[in-house]
Every structure is written in C-alpha cells, then in structure tokens.
C-alpha cells in the first residue's frame, strides 16, 4: 500500500455544463402574456401535483409543481417537461402541445390531466401563484 494521498479533487473549480448541439429544444419557461393551463393530478390518489401551462405569444410552456405536493410534485415535472420538449421538437406551438397533452388520459409518469381543468390565466405568474397557494 502506498502512503501517498490521492491528488486533490477538482470539484472545487467552477463547473460549466452545456448541452451538445442538437440536444433538447425547449419552449421558453416564462411569459407575461396570456396562457392556458390545466391541473395535473396523481393517478393513485387524485391529489394535485401541479399545473402545466403554455402561451403562444412568447413560445413559452412549463410545469409548475404544487408547493404542498412536495418532492412527488416536483419530480413529476420531469415527465411533463420531456413531453413539452417532444412537442417543441415536432414544431408544435405551445398551446397545441398543451391541448394534445390534456387530451391524453393516461400519459406516462405518476400524473394525469384533471378532466375539466383546462383554463386561461393572464400570465405564467398567475399559474405559479396558484401552485404556491394550493
């Protein structure tokens, strides 16, 4: 056995991550313009996990986890973000992707759209406020 210490780790240095060219494409994740949204509920117990919103004017769409939903609600966002990316990659407008996802009664992941929850909001901040208060 050697009594030498391993070289110091370089994790103290600043790290920069970049997606490779041709990587994931995303809608913008914020808009001050009007949006449409729907409620995402847990498939097991129908508790509210979050809200998926989209607005065409700024080519924006995102998932807002419900604060009271904890880590389950936050983690659910990954499956919805992936579906938004798929819509963007197919050239769909944000609200086209939203309506398509709303129409899928059994999407992957732990959540599903709540029937009858498709609604309008003045902007993304209104949906974020809903997620924080609910």
PDB file of N, CA, C and O in Angstrom, residues 18-80:
ATOM      1  N   UNK A  18     -22.892  22.126 -20.695  1.00  0.00           N
ATOM      2  CA  UNK A  18     -23.555  22.585 -21.917  1.00  0.00           C
ATOM      3  C   UNK A  18     -24.183  21.390 -22.603  1.00  0.00           C
ATOM      4  O   UNK A  18     -23.596  20.308 -22.624  1.00  0.00           O
ATOM      5  N   UNK A  19     -25.359  21.628 -23.188  1.00  0.00           N
ATOM      6  CA  UNK A  19     -25.962  20.558 -23.968  1.00  0.00           C
ATOM      7  C   UNK A  19     -25.252  20.501 -25.310  1.00  0.00           C
ATOM      8  O   UNK A  19     -24.837  21.520 -25.853  1.00  0.00           O
ATOM      9  N   UNK A  20     -25.118  19.298 -25.823  1.00  0.00           N
ATOM     10  CA  UNK A  20     -24.480  19.135 -27.117  1.00  0.00           C
ATOM     11  C   UNK A  20     -25.362  19.755 -28.190  1.00  0.00           C
ATOM     12  O   UNK A  20     -26.587  19.784 -28.056  1.00  0.00           O
ATOM     13  N   UNK A  21     -24.757  20.255 -29.270  1.00  0.00           N
ATOM     14  CA  UNK A  21     -25.573  20.755 -30.381  1.00  0.00           C
ATOM     15  C   UNK A  21     -26.552  19.674 -30.821  1.00  0.00           C
ATOM     16  O   UNK A  21     -26.223  18.497 -30.857  1.00  0.00           O
ATOM     17  N   UNK A  22     -27.751  20.092 -31.109  1.00  0.00           N
ATOM     18  CA  UNK A  22     -28.779  19.136 -31.481  1.00  0.00           C
ATOM     19  C   UNK A  22     -29.437  18.497 -30.275  1.00  0.00           C
ATOM     20  O   UNK A  22     -30.220  17.576 -30.401  1.00  0.00           O
ATOM     21  N   UNK A  23     -29.136  19.007 -29.069  1.00  0.00           N
ATOM     22  CA  UNK A  23     -29.725  18.481 -27.842  1.00  0.00           C
ATOM     23  C   UNK A  23     -31.177  18.917 -27.711  1.00  0.00           C
ATOM     24  O   UNK A  23     -31.816  19.340 -28.670  1.00  0.00           O
ATOM     25  N   UNK A  24     -31.676  18.829 -26.503  1.00  0.00           N
ATOM     26  CA  UNK A  24     -33.078  19.129 -26.229  1.00  0.00           C
ATOM     27  C   UNK A  24     -33.446  20.554 -26.643  1.00  0.00           C
ATOM     28  O   UNK A  24     -32.662  21.484 -26.467  1.00  0.00           O
ATOM     29  N   UNK A  25     -34.629  20.689 -27.197  1.00  0.00           N
ATOM     30  CA  UNK A  25     -35.165  22.010 -27.529  1.00  0.00           C
ATOM     31  C   UNK A  25     -36.287  22.302 -26.543  1.00  0.00           C
ATOM     32  O   UNK A  25     -37.045  21.406 -26.168  1.00  0.00           O
ATOM     33  N   UNK A  26     -36.366  23.526 -26.104  1.00  0.00           N
ATOM     34  CA  UNK A  26     -37.355  23.887 -25.099  1.00  0.00           C
ATOM     35  C   UNK A  26     -38.138  25.119 -25.508  1.00  0.00           C
ATOM     36  O   UNK A  26     -37.619  25.999 -26.191  1.00  0.00           O
ATOM     37  N   UNK A  27     -39.375  25.162 -25.029  1.00  0.00           N
ATOM     38  CA  UNK A  27     -40.111  26.410 -25.068  1.00  0.00           C
ATOM     39  C   UNK A  27     -39.495  27.308 -24.000  1.00  0.00           C
ATOM     40  O   UNK A  27     -38.842  26.829 -23.068  1.00  0.00           O
ATOM     41  N   UNK A  28     -39.719  28.595 -24.092  1.00  0.00           N
ATOM     42  CA  UNK A  28     -39.296  29.487 -23.011  1.00  0.00           C
ATOM     43  C   UNK A  28     -40.072  29.094 -21.759  1.00  0.00           C
ATOM     44  O   UNK A  28     -41.186  28.594 -21.839  1.00  0.00           O
ATOM     45  N   UNK A  29     -39.496  29.339 -20.586  1.00  0.00           N
ATOM     46  CA  UNK A  29     -40.161  28.896 -19.356  1.00  0.00           C
ATOM     47  C   UNK A  29     -40.835  30.034 -18.591  1.00  0.00           C
ATOM     48  O   UNK A  29     -41.156  29.878 -17.411  1.00  0.00           O
ATOM     49  N   UNK A  30     -41.087  31.155 -19.263  1.00  0.00           N
ATOM     50  CA  UNK A  30     -41.762  32.272 -18.601  1.00  0.00           C
ATOM     51  C   UNK A  30     -42.398  33.179 -19.632  1.00  0.00           C
ATOM     52  O   UNK A  30     -41.863  33.342 -20.724  1.00  0.00           O
ATOM     53  N   UNK A  31     -43.532  33.754 -19.306  1.00  0.00           N
ATOM     54  CA  UNK A  31     -44.162  34.756 -20.160  1.00  0.00           C
ATOM     55  C   UNK A  31     -45.053  35.660 -19.325  1.00  0.00           C
ATOM     56  O   UNK A  31     -45.644  35.214 -18.344  1.00  0.00           O
ATOM     57  N   UNK A  32     -45.114  36.901 -19.728  1.00  0.00           N
ATOM     58  CA  UNK A  32     -46.028  37.864 -19.114  1.00  0.00           C
ATOM     59  C   UNK A  32     -47.321  37.957 -19.918  1.00  0.00           C
ATOM     60  O   UNK A  32     -48.224  38.694 -19.561  1.00  0.00           O
ATOM     61  N   UNK A  33     -47.394  37.209 -20.998  1.00  0.00           N
ATOM     62  CA  UNK A  33     -48.563  37.200 -21.879  1.00  0.00           C
ATOM     63  C   UNK A  33     -49.565  36.140 -21.404  1.00  0.00           C
ATOM     64  O   UNK A  33     -49.243  35.288 -20.593  1.00  0.00           O
ATOM     65  N   UNK A  34     -50.802  36.166 -21.918  1.00  0.00           N
ATOM     66  CA  UNK A  34     -51.823  35.180 -21.516  1.00  0.00           C
ATOM     67  C   UNK A  34     -51.390  33.736 -21.790  1.00  0.00           C
ATOM     68  O   UNK A  34     -50.688  33.465 -22.767  1.00  0.00           O
ATOM     69  N   UNK A  35     -51.827  32.840 -20.907  1.00  0.00           N
ATOM     70  CA  UNK A  35     -51.514  31.417 -21.035  1.00  0.00           C
ATOM     71  C   UNK A  35     -52.773  30.581 -20.814  1.00  0.00           C
ATOM     72  O   UNK A  35     -53.755  31.060 -20.258  1.00  0.00           O
ATOM     73  N   UNK A  36     -52.709  29.345 -21.269  1.00  0.00           N
ATOM     74  CA  UNK A  36     -53.715  28.335 -20.951  1.00  0.00           C
ATOM     75  C   UNK A  36     -53.008  27.325 -20.056  1.00  0.00           C
ATOM     76  O   UNK A  36     -51.802  27.126 -20.162  1.00  0.00           O
ATOM     77  N   UNK A  37     -53.760  26.697 -19.174  1.00  0.00           N
ATOM     78  CA  UNK A  37     -53.150  25.721 -18.269  1.00  0.00           C
ATOM     79  C   UNK A  37     -54.164  24.654 -17.889  1.00  0.00           C
ATOM     80  O   UNK A  37     -55.364  24.829 -18.069  1.00  0.00           O
ATOM     81  N   UNK A  38     -53.635  23.542 -17.373  1.00  0.00           N
ATOM     82  CA  UNK A  38     -54.503  22.527 -16.782  1.00  0.00           C
ATOM     83  C   UNK A  38     -53.837  21.967 -15.532  1.00  0.00           C
ATOM     84  O   UNK A  38     -52.634  22.103 -15.328  1.00  0.00           O
ATOM     85  N   UNK A  39     -54.660  21.352 -14.706  1.00  0.00           N
ATOM     86  CA  UNK A  39     -54.213  20.766 -13.445  1.00  0.00           C
ATOM     87  C   UNK A  39     -53.736  19.334 -13.679  1.00  0.00           C
ATOM     88  O   UNK A  39     -54.393  18.563 -14.371  1.00  0.00           O
ATOM     89  N   UNK A  40     -52.588  19.005 -13.085  1.00  0.00           N
ATOM     90  CA  UNK A  40     -52.045  17.646 -13.134  1.00  0.00           C
ATOM     91  C   UNK A  40     -52.309  17.001 -11.775  1.00  0.00           C
ATOM     92  O   UNK A  40     -51.945  17.562 -10.735  1.00  0.00           O
ATOM     93  N   UNK A  41     -52.976  15.844 -11.794  1.00  0.00           N
ATOM     94  CA  UNK A  41     -53.287  15.136 -10.549  1.00  0.00           C
ATOM     95  C   UNK A  41     -52.599  13.779 -10.511  1.00  0.00           C
ATOM     96  O   UNK A  41     -52.289  13.187 -11.543  1.00  0.00           O
ATOM     97  N   UNK A  42     -52.375  13.286  -9.311  1.00  0.00           N
ATOM     98  CA  UNK A  42     -51.759  11.995  -9.082  1.00  0.00           C
ATOM     99  C   UNK A  42     -52.709  10.894  -9.546  1.00  0.00           C
ATOM    100  O   UNK A  42     -53.895  10.908  -9.215  1.00  0.00           O
ATOM    101  N   UNK A  43     -52.191   9.933 -10.303  1.00  0.00           N
ATOM    102  CA  UNK A  43     -53.012   8.823 -10.794  1.00  0.00           C
ATOM    103  C   UNK A  43     -53.510   7.944  -9.658  1.00  0.00           C
ATOM    104  O   UNK A  43     -54.570   7.334  -9.760  1.00  0.00           O
ATOM    105  N   UNK A  44     -52.760   7.856  -8.564  1.00  0.00           N
ATOM    106  CA  UNK A  44     -53.128   6.969  -7.461  1.00  0.00           C
ATOM    107  C   UNK A  44     -54.200   7.555  -6.545  1.00  0.00           C
ATOM    108  O   UNK A  44     -55.145   6.878  -6.180  1.00  0.00           O
ATOM    109  N   UNK A  45     -54.023   8.821  -6.155  1.00  0.00           N
ATOM    110  CA  UNK A  45     -54.949   9.368  -5.155  1.00  0.00           C
ATOM    111  C   UNK A  45     -55.630  10.670  -5.576  1.00  0.00           C
ATOM    112  O   UNK A  45     -56.317  11.291  -4.781  1.00  0.00           O
ATOM    113  N   UNK A  46     -55.424  11.100  -6.815  1.00  0.00           N
ATOM    114  CA  UNK A  46     -56.052  12.294  -7.392  1.00  0.00           C
ATOM    115  C   UNK A  46     -55.658  13.599  -6.695  1.00  0.00           C
ATOM    116  O   UNK A  46     -56.301  14.611  -6.889  1.00  0.00           O
ATOM    117  N   UNK A  47     -54.590  13.585  -5.889  1.00  0.00           N
ATOM    118  CA  UNK A  47     -54.133  14.842  -5.290  1.00  0.00           C
ATOM    119  C   UNK A  47     -53.473  15.699  -6.373  1.00  0.00           C
ATOM    120  O   UNK A  47     -52.931  15.184  -7.356  1.00  0.00           O
ATOM    121  N   UNK A  48     -53.538  17.002  -6.208  1.00  0.00           N
ATOM    122  CA  UNK A  48     -52.966  17.920  -7.195  1.00  0.00           C
ATOM    123  C   UNK A  48     -51.446  17.908  -7.076  1.00  0.00           C
ATOM    124  O   UNK A  48     -50.891  18.154  -6.006  1.00  0.00           O
ATOM    125  N   UNK A  49     -50.784  17.629  -8.208  1.00  0.00           N
ATOM    126  CA  UNK A  49     -49.321  17.623  -8.261  1.00  0.00           C
ATOM    127  C   UNK A  49     -48.779  18.950  -8.784  1.00  0.00           C
ATOM    128  O   UNK A  49     -47.722  19.404  -8.364  1.00  0.00           O
ATOM    129  N   UNK A  50     -49.495  19.555  -9.728  1.00  0.00           N
ATOM    130  CA  UNK A  50     -49.011  20.798 -10.314  1.00  0.00           C
ATOM    131  C   UNK A  50     -49.887  21.253 -11.457  1.00  0.00           C
ATOM    132  O   UNK A  50     -51.019  20.780 -11.616  1.00  0.00           O
ATOM    133  N   UNK A  51     -49.316  22.158 -12.259  1.00  0.00           N
ATOM    134  CA  UNK A  51     -50.057  22.777 -13.349  1.00  0.00           C
ATOM    135  C   UNK A  51     -49.151  22.881 -14.568  1.00  0.00           C
ATOM    136  O   UNK A  51     -47.992  23.281 -14.457  1.00  0.00           O
ATOM    137  N   UNK A  52     -49.679  22.524 -15.724  1.00  0.00           N
ATOM    138  CA  UNK A  52     -48.954  22.658 -16.978  1.00  0.00           C
ATOM    139  C   UNK A  52     -49.561  23.838 -17.724  1.00  0.00           C
ATOM    140  O   UNK A  52     -50.779  23.904 -17.885  1.00  0.00           O
ATOM    141  N   UNK A  53     -48.722  24.793 -18.140  1.00  0.00           N
ATOM    142  CA  UNK A  53     -49.227  25.980 -18.826  1.00  0.00           C
ATOM    143  C   UNK A  53     -48.479  26.198 -20.135  1.00  0.00           C
ATOM    144  O   UNK A  53     -47.369  25.705 -20.313  1.00  0.00           O
ATOM    145  N   UNK A  54     -49.099  26.970 -21.033  1.00  0.00           N
ATOM    146  CA  UNK A  54     -48.490  27.290 -22.319  1.00  0.00           C
ATOM    147  C   UNK A  54     -49.048  28.599 -22.856  1.00  0.00           C
ATOM    148  O   UNK A  54     -50.222  28.913 -22.649  1.00  0.00           O
ATOM    149  N   UNK A  55     -48.192  29.359 -23.530  1.00  0.00           N
ATOM    150  CA  UNK A  55     -48.595  30.605 -24.174  1.00  0.00           C
ATOM    151  C   UNK A  55     -47.878  30.754 -25.506  1.00  0.00           C
ATOM    152  O   UNK A  55     -46.650  30.670 -25.574  1.00  0.00           O
ATOM    153  N   UNK A  56     -48.640  30.963 -26.564  1.00  0.00           N
ATOM    154  CA  UNK A  56     -48.058  31.040 -27.906  1.00  0.00           C
ATOM    155  C   UNK A  56     -47.331  32.351 -28.191  1.00  0.00           C
ATOM    156  O   UNK A  56     -46.375  32.364 -28.964  1.00  0.00           O
ATOM    157  N   UNK A  57     -47.764  33.460 -27.596  1.00  0.00           N
ATOM    158  CA  UNK A  57     -47.185  34.769 -27.937  1.00  0.00           C
ATOM    159  C   UNK A  57     -45.681  34.822 -27.684  1.00  0.00           C
ATOM    160  O   UNK A  57     -44.955  35.467 -28.439  1.00  0.00           O
ATOM    161  N   UNK A  58     -45.198  34.182 -26.637  1.00  0.00           N
ATOM    162  CA  UNK A  58     -43.766  34.163 -26.332  1.00  0.00           C
ATOM    163  C   UNK A  58     -43.144  32.784 -26.538  1.00  0.00           C
ATOM    164  O   UNK A  58     -42.024  32.538 -26.096  1.00  0.00           O
ATOM    165  N   UNK A  59     -43.880  31.860 -27.194  1.00  0.00           N
ATOM    166  CA  UNK A  59     -43.397  30.499 -27.418  1.00  0.00           C
ATOM    167  C   UNK A  59     -42.932  29.881 -26.089  1.00  0.00           C
ATOM    168  O   UNK A  59     -41.812  29.401 -25.953  1.00  0.00           O
ATOM    169  N   UNK A  60     -43.834  29.924 -25.101  1.00  0.00           N
ATOM    170  CA  UNK A  60     -43.476  29.516 -23.738  1.00  0.00           C
ATOM    171  C   UNK A  60     -44.401  28.425 -23.213  1.00  0.00           C
ATOM    172  O   UNK A  60     -45.595  28.412 -23.530  1.00  0.00           O
ATOM    173  N   UNK A  61     -43.833  27.542 -22.396  1.00  0.00           N
ATOM    174  CA  UNK A  61     -44.607  26.487 -21.733  1.00  0.00           C
ATOM    175  C   UNK A  61     -43.763  25.900 -20.618  1.00  0.00           C
ATOM    176  O   UNK A  61     -42.535  25.825 -20.725  1.00  0.00           O
ATOM    177  N   UNK A  62     -44.419  25.475 -19.539  1.00  0.00           N
ATOM    178  CA  UNK A  62     -43.688  24.889 -18.411  1.00  0.00           C
ATOM    179  C   UNK A  62     -44.649  24.158 -17.483  1.00  0.00           C
ATOM    180  O   UNK A  62     -45.867  24.279 -17.595  1.00  0.00           O
ATOM    181  N   UNK A  63     -44.051  23.432 -16.540  1.00  0.00           N
ATOM    182  CA  UNK A  63     -44.783  22.751 -15.480  1.00  0.00           C
ATOM    183  C   UNK A  63     -44.458  23.463 -14.177  1.00  0.00           C
ATOM    184  O   UNK A  63     -43.296  23.734 -13.883  1.00  0.00           O
ATOM    185  N   UNK A  64     -45.498  23.786 -13.401  1.00  0.00           N
ATOM    186  CA  UNK A  64     -45.330  24.400 -12.077  1.00  0.00           C
ATOM    187  C   UNK A  64     -45.752  23.384 -11.028  1.00  0.00           C
ATOM    188  O   UNK A  64     -46.929  23.029 -10.945  1.00  0.00           O
ATOM    189  N   UNK A  65     -44.804  22.877 -10.227  1.00  0.00           N
ATOM    190  CA  UNK A  65     -45.196  21.920  -9.189  1.00  0.00           C
ATOM    191  C   UNK A  65     -45.973  22.607  -8.071  1.00  0.00           C
ATOM    192  O   UNK A  65     -45.692  23.752  -7.724  1.00  0.00           O
ATOM    193  N   UNK A  66     -46.931  21.911  -7.519  1.00  0.00           N
ATOM    194  CA  UNK A  66     -47.702  22.429  -6.384  1.00  0.00           C
ATOM    195  C   UNK A  66     -46.819  22.367  -5.145  1.00  0.00           C
ATOM    196  O   UNK A  66     -46.283  21.304  -4.804  1.00  0.00           O
ATOM    197  N   UNK A  67     -46.653  23.481  -4.489  1.00  0.00           N
ATOM    198  CA  UNK A  67     -45.773  23.554  -3.323  1.00  0.00           C
ATOM    199  C   UNK A  67     -46.149  22.513  -2.277  1.00  0.00           C
ATOM    200  O   UNK A  67     -45.292  21.810  -1.741  1.00  0.00           O
ATOM    201  N   UNK A  68     -47.431  22.369  -1.980  1.00  0.00           N
ATOM    202  CA  UNK A  68     -47.890  21.416  -0.966  1.00  0.00           C
ATOM    203  C   UNK A  68     -47.709  19.965  -1.416  1.00  0.00           C
ATOM    204  O   UNK A  68     -47.816  19.050  -0.608  1.00  0.00           O
ATOM    205  N   UNK A  69     -47.395  19.748  -2.698  1.00  0.00           N
ATOM    206  CA  UNK A  69     -47.209  18.393  -3.211  1.00  0.00           C
ATOM    207  C   UNK A  69     -45.837  17.806  -2.917  1.00  0.00           C
ATOM    208  O   UNK A  69     -45.614  16.624  -3.149  1.00  0.00           O
ATOM    209  N   UNK A  70     -44.925  18.637  -2.414  1.00  0.00           N
ATOM    210  CA  UNK A  70     -43.600  18.176  -2.026  1.00  0.00           C
ATOM    211  C   UNK A  70     -42.783  17.627  -3.177  1.00  0.00           C
ATOM    212  O   UNK A  70     -42.957  18.001  -4.339  1.00  0.00           O
ATOM    213  N   UNK A  71     -41.879  16.703  -2.837  1.00  0.00           N
ATOM    214  CA  UNK A  71     -40.952  16.169  -3.835  1.00  0.00           C
ATOM    215  C   UNK A  71     -41.667  15.367  -4.916  1.00  0.00           C
ATOM    216  O   UNK A  71     -41.235  15.336  -6.060  1.00  0.00           O
ATOM    217  N   UNK A  72     -42.765  14.719  -4.566  1.00  0.00           N
ATOM    218  CA  UNK A  72     -43.516  13.961  -5.577  1.00  0.00           C
ATOM    219  C   UNK A  72     -43.997  14.890  -6.687  1.00  0.00           C
ATOM    220  O   UNK A  72     -43.896  14.575  -7.870  1.00  0.00           O
ATOM    221  N   UNK A  73     -44.511  16.065  -6.314  1.00  0.00           N
ATOM    222  CA  UNK A  73     -44.982  17.043  -7.296  1.00  0.00           C
ATOM    223  C   UNK A  73     -43.825  17.600  -8.113  1.00  0.00           C
ATOM    224  O   UNK A  73     -43.929  17.760  -9.334  1.00  0.00           O
ATOM    225  N   UNK A  74     -42.720  17.882  -7.449  1.00  0.00           N
ATOM    226  CA  UNK A  74     -41.549  18.418  -8.147  1.00  0.00           C
ATOM    227  C   UNK A  74     -40.993  17.397  -9.124  1.00  0.00           C
ATOM    228  O   UNK A  74     -40.718  17.717 -10.287  1.00  0.00           O
ATOM    229  N   UNK A  75     -40.831  16.170  -8.680  1.00  0.00           N
ATOM    230  CA  UNK A  75     -40.279  15.123  -9.539  1.00  0.00           C
ATOM    231  C   UNK A  75     -41.174  14.814 -10.732  1.00  0.00           C
ATOM    232  O   UNK A  75     -40.689  14.434 -11.791  1.00  0.00           O
ATOM    233  N   UNK A  76     -42.460  14.984 -10.579  1.00  0.00           N
ATOM    234  CA  UNK A  76     -43.399  14.739 -11.676  1.00  0.00           C
ATOM    235  C   UNK A  76     -43.120  15.670 -12.849  1.00  0.00           C
ATOM    236  O   UNK A  76     -43.405  15.359 -13.998  1.00  0.00           O
ATOM    237  N   UNK A  77     -42.535  16.822 -12.564  1.00  0.00           N
ATOM    238  CA  UNK A  77     -42.247  17.790 -13.610  1.00  0.00           C
ATOM    239  C   UNK A  77     -41.378  17.249 -14.730  1.00  0.00           C
ATOM    240  O   UNK A  77     -41.535  17.634 -15.884  1.00  0.00           O
ATOM    241  N   UNK A  78     -40.471  16.348 -14.416  1.00  0.00           N
ATOM    242  CA  UNK A  78     -39.564  15.830 -15.449  1.00  0.00           C
ATOM    243  C   UNK A  78     -40.327  15.152 -16.589  1.00  0.00           C
ATOM    244  O   UNK A  78     -39.987  15.339 -17.751  1.00  0.00           O
ATOM    245  N   UNK A  79     -41.342  14.381 -16.276  1.00  0.00           N
ATOM    246  CA  UNK A  79     -42.075  13.702 -17.351  1.00  0.00           C
ATOM    247  C   UNK A  79     -42.852  14.700 -18.204  1.00  0.00           C
ATOM    248  O   UNK A  79     -42.949  14.542 -19.419  1.00  0.00           O
ATOM    249  N   UNK A  80     -43.392  15.758 -17.579  1.00  0.00           N
ATOM    250  CA  UNK A  80     -44.130  16.764 -18.347  1.00  0.00           C
ATOM    251  C   UNK A  80     -43.194  17.629 -19.181  1.00  0.00           C
ATOM    252  O   UNK A  80     -43.499  17.979 -20.319  1.00  0.00           O
TER     253      UNK A  80
END
